[in-house]
Short mmCIF file of C-alpha atoms in Angstrom, two decimals:
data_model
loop_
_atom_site.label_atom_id
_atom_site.label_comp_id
_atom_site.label_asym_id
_atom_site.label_seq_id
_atom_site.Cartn_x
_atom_site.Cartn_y
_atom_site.Cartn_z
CA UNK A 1 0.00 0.00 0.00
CA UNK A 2 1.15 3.17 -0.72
CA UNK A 3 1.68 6.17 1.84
CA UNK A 4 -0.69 9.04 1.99
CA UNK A 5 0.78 12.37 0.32
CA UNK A 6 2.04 14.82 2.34
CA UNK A 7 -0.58 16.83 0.11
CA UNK A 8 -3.60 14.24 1.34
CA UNK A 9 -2.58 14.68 5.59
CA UNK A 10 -2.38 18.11 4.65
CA UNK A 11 -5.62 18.73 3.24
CA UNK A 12 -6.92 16.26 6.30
CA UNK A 13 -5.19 18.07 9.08
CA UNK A 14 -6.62 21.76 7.46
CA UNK A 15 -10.46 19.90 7.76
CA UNK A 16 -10.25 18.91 10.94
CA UNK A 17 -9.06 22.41 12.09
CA UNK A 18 -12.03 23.75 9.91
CA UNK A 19 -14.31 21.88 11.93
CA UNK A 20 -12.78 22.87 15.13
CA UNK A 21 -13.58 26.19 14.80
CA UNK A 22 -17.19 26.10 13.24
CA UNK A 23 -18.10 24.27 16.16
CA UNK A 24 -16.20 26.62 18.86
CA UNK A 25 -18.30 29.12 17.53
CA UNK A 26 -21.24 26.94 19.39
CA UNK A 27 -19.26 26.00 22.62
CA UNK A 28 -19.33 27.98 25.83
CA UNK A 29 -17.09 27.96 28.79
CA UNK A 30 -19.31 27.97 31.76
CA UNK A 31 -17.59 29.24 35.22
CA UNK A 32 -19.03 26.87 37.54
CA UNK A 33 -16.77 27.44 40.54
CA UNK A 34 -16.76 26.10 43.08
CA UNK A 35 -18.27 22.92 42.12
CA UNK A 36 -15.71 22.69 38.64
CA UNK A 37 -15.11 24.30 35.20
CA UNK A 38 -16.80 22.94 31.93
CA UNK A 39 -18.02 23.65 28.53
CA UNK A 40 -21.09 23.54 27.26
CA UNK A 41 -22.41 23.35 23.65
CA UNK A 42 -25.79 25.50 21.69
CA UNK A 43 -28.55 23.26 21.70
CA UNK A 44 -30.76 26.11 19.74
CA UNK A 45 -30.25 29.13 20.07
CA UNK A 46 -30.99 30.24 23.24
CA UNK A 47 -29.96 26.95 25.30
CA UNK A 48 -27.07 25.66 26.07
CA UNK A 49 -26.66 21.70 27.36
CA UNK A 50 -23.86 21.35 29.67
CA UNK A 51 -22.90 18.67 32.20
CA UNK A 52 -25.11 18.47 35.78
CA UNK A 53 -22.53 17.84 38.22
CA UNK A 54 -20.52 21.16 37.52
CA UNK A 55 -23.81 23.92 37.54
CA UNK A 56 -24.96 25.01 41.00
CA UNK A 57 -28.62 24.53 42.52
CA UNK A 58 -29.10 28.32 41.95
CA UNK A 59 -28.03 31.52 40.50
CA UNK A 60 -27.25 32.77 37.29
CA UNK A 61 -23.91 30.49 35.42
CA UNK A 62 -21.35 32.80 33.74
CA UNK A 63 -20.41 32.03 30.56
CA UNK A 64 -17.44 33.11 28.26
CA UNK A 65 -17.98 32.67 24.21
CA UNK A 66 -16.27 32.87 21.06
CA UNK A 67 -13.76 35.79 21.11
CA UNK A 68 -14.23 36.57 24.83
CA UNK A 69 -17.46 37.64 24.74
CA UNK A 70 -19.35 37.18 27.90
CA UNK A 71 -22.81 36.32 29.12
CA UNK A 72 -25.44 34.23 31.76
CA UNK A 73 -27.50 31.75 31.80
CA UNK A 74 -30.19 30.22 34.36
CA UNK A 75 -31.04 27.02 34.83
CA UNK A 76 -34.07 25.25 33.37
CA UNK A 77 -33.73 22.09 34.32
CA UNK A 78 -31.27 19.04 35.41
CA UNK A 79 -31.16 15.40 35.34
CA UNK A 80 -28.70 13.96 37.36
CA UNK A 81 -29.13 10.80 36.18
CA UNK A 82 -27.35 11.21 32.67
CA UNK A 83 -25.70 14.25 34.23
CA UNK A 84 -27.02 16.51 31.84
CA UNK A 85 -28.03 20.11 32.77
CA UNK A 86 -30.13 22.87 30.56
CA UNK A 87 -29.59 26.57 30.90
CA UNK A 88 -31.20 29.23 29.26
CA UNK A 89 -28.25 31.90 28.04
CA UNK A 90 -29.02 35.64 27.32
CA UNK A 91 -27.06 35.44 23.92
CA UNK A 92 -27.83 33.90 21.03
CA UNK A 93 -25.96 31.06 19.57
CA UNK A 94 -25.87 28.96 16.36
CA UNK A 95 -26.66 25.31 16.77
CA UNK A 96 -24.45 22.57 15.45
CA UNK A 97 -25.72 19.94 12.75
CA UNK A 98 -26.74 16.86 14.58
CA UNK A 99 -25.38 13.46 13.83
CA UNK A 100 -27.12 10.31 12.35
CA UNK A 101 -25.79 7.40 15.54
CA UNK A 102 -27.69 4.74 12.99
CA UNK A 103 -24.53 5.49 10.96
CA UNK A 104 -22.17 5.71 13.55
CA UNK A 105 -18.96 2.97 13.47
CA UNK A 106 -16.23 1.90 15.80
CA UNK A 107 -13.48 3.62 14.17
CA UNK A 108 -14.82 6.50 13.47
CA UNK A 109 -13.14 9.79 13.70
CA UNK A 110 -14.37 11.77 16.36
CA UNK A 111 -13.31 15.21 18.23
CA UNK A 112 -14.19 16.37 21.44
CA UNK A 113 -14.10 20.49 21.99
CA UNK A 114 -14.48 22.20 24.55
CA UNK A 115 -13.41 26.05 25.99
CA UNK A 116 -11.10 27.18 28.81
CA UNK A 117 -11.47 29.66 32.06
CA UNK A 118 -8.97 32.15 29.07
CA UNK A 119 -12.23 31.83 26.26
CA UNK A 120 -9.51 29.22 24.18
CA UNK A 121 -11.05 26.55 22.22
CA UNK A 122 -9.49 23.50 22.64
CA UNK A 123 -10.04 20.12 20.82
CA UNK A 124 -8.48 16.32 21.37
CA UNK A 125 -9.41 14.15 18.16
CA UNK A 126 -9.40 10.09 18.23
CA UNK A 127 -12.45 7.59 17.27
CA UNK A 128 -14.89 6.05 18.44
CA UNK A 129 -13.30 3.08 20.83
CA UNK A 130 -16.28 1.34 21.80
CA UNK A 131 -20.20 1.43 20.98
CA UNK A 132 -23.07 -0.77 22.21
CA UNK A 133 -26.82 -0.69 22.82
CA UNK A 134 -29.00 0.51 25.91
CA UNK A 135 -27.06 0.51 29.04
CA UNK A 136 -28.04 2.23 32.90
CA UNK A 137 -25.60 4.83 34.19
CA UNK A 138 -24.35 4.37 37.82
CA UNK A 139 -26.48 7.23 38.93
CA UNK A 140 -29.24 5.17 37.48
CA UNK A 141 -30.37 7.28 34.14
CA UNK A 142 -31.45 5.17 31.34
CA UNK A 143 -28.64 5.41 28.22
CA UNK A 144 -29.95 4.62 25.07
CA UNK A 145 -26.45 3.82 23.21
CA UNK A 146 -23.20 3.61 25.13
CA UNK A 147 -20.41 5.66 23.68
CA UNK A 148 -16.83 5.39 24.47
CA UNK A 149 -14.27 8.02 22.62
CA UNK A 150 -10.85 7.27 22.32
CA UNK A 151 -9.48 10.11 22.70
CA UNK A 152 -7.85 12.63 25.94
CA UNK A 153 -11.19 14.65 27.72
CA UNK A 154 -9.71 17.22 29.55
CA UNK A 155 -11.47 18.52 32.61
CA UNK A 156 -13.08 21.36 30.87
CA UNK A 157 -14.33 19.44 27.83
CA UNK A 158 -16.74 18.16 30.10
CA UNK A 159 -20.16 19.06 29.15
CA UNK A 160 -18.43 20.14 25.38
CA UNK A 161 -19.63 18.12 22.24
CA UNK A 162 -18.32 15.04 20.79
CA UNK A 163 -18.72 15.85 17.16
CA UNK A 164 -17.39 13.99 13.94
CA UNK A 165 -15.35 14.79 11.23
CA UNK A 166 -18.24 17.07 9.39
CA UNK A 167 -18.67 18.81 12.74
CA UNK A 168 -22.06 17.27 13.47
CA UNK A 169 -22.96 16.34 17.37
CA UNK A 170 -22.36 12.78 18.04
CA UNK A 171 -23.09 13.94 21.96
CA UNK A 172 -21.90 15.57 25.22
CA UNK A 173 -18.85 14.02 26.62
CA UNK A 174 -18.75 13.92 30.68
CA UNK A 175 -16.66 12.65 33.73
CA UNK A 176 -20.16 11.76 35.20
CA UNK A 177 -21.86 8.90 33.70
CA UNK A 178 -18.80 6.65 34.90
CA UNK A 179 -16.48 6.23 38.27
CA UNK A 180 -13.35 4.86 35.83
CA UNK A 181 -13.62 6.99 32.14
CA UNK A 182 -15.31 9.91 30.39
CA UNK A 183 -18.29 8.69 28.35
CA UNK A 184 -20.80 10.40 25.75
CA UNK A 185 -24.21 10.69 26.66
CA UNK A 186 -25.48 9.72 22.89
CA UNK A 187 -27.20 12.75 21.05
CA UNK A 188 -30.84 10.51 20.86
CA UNK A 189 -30.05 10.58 24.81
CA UNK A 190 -30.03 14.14 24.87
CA UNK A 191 -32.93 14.68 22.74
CA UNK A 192 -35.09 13.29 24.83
CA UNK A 193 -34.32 14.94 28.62
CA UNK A 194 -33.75 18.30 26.75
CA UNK A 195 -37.62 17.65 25.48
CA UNK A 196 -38.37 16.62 29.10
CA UNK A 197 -36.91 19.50 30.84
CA UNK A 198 -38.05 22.56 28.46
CA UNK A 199 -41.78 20.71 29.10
CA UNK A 200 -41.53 20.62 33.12
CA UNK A 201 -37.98 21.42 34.38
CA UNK A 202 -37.60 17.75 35.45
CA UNK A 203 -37.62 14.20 34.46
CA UNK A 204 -40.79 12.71 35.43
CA UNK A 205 -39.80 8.87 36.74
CA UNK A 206 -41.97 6.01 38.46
CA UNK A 207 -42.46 5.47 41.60
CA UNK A 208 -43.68 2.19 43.83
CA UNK A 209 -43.38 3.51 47.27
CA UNK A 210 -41.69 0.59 48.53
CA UNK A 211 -37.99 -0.05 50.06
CA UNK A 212 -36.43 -3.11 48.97
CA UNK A 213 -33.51 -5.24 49.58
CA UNK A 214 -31.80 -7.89 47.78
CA UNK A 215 -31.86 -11.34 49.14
CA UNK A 216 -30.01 -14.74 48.09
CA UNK A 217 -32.72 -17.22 47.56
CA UNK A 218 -32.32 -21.04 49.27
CA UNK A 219 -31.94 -23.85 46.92
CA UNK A 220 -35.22 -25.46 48.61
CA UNK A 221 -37.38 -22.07 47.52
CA UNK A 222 -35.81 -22.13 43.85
CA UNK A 223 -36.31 -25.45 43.29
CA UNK A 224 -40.00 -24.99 44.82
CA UNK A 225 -40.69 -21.98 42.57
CA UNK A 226 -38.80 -23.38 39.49
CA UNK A 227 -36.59 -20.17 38.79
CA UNK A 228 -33.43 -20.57 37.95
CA UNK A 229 -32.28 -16.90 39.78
CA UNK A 230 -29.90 -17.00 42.75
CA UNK A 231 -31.06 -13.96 44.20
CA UNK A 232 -34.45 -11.77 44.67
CA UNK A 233 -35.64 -9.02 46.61
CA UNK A 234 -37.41 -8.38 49.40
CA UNK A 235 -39.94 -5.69 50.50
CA UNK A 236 -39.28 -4.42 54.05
CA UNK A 237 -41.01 -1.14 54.07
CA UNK A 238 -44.19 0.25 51.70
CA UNK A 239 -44.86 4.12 52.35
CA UNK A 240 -47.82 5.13 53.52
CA UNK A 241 -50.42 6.84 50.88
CA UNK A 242 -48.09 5.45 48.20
CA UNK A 243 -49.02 3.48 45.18
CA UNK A 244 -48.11 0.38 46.34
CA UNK A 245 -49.90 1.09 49.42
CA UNK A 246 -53.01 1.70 47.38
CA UNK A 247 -52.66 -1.28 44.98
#
């Protein structure tokens, strides 16, 4: 096989920089201190999606922009579940081009952008290491694609897009979904809390009213039952007025 052209990594490496900056155009720095720095990417034009764990329970977020420029936003609603917050910023923004994941490949090219406390972009470009189906995040939100980059997330990319090489959003890359590695919460993820919170300010969730505990079940009481599980769980509380209560 023969080696690229110096011409052909050229042409590559002045693309990917292109993309860089059309999307930096979209990506915020949000000052979040004390509870940590992070980015945060134009979901429309006035919101911005950003990660949960770094926004505060109240108070206006300051924001720096493209070129220095500053603004605020509020909050309009979290999810701490997929560690996704949504503020509402008092500048207008263009939104990025939004990826097709039916398309998406191991392999991929990918580049994750964020912005620094100084207004710099900032970028780190790899592929996609790993992709699978529906998976539960430790804080228990419901993931419909997991998404592993492979690529360096720096502490302030989190809450900054995970685009590919056209600059379209692939998804928000965060420190929060995982104790061990930065993940992507998936774009089709995002979709649907961002529709959730702009409707109510919250994700609405079930609810038994019941406290549970898991139990290891005797080889007499599987064999009686005919299940082939180990374990179970027991009830050891049920609120009072709650639905289980009134079932």
């Amino acid at each position: 096989m023969n080696a690229p052209s110096p011409g052909t990594l050229a042409d590559l490496s002045d693309a990917l920089a292109n993309v860089v900056a059309h999307v930096g155009s979209s990506v915020a720095y949000a000052d979040a201190h004390p509870r940590g720095d992070a980015s945060g990417f134009a979901w429309d034009a006035h919101h911005l999606v950003t990660v949960d764990h770094a926004i505060a329970r109240e108070g206006e977020t300051p924001l720096l922009l493209a070129g220095g420029e500053r603004a605020h936003a509020t909050l309009v609603g979290r999810d701490p579940s997929t560690d996704l917050a949504l503020l509402h910023i008092d500048a207008t923004l263009a939104p990025l081009a939004r990826a097709n994941l039916d398309s998406l490949r191991v392999g991929h090219i990918v580049l994750a952008i964020g912005r620094d406390e100084d207004a710099a972009i900032g970028a780190s470009s790899g592929v996609v290491g790993s992709l699978d189906g529906p998976w539960r995040a430790w804080r228990g939100g419901n993931v419909d694609r997991f998404v592993r980059p492979d690529l360096t997330v720096a502490a302030t990319f989190s809450g900054g897009p995970l685009v590919d090489a056209r600059g379209a959003i692939v998804g928000m890359n965060t420190w929060g979904l995982s104790r061990r590695t930065a993940l992507t919460l998936p774009l089709t993820t995002i979709a649907h809390v961002v529709a959730q919170l702009q409707s109510g300010g919250r994700i609405a969730r079930g609810y038994l009213g019941i406290a549970s505990q898991s139990v290891r079940l005797p080889e007499a009481m599987r064999a009686a039952l005919g299940v082939v599980a180990t374990s179970g769980a027991i009830v050891v509380d049920v609120a009072t007025g709650g639905p289980a209560e009134r079932a």
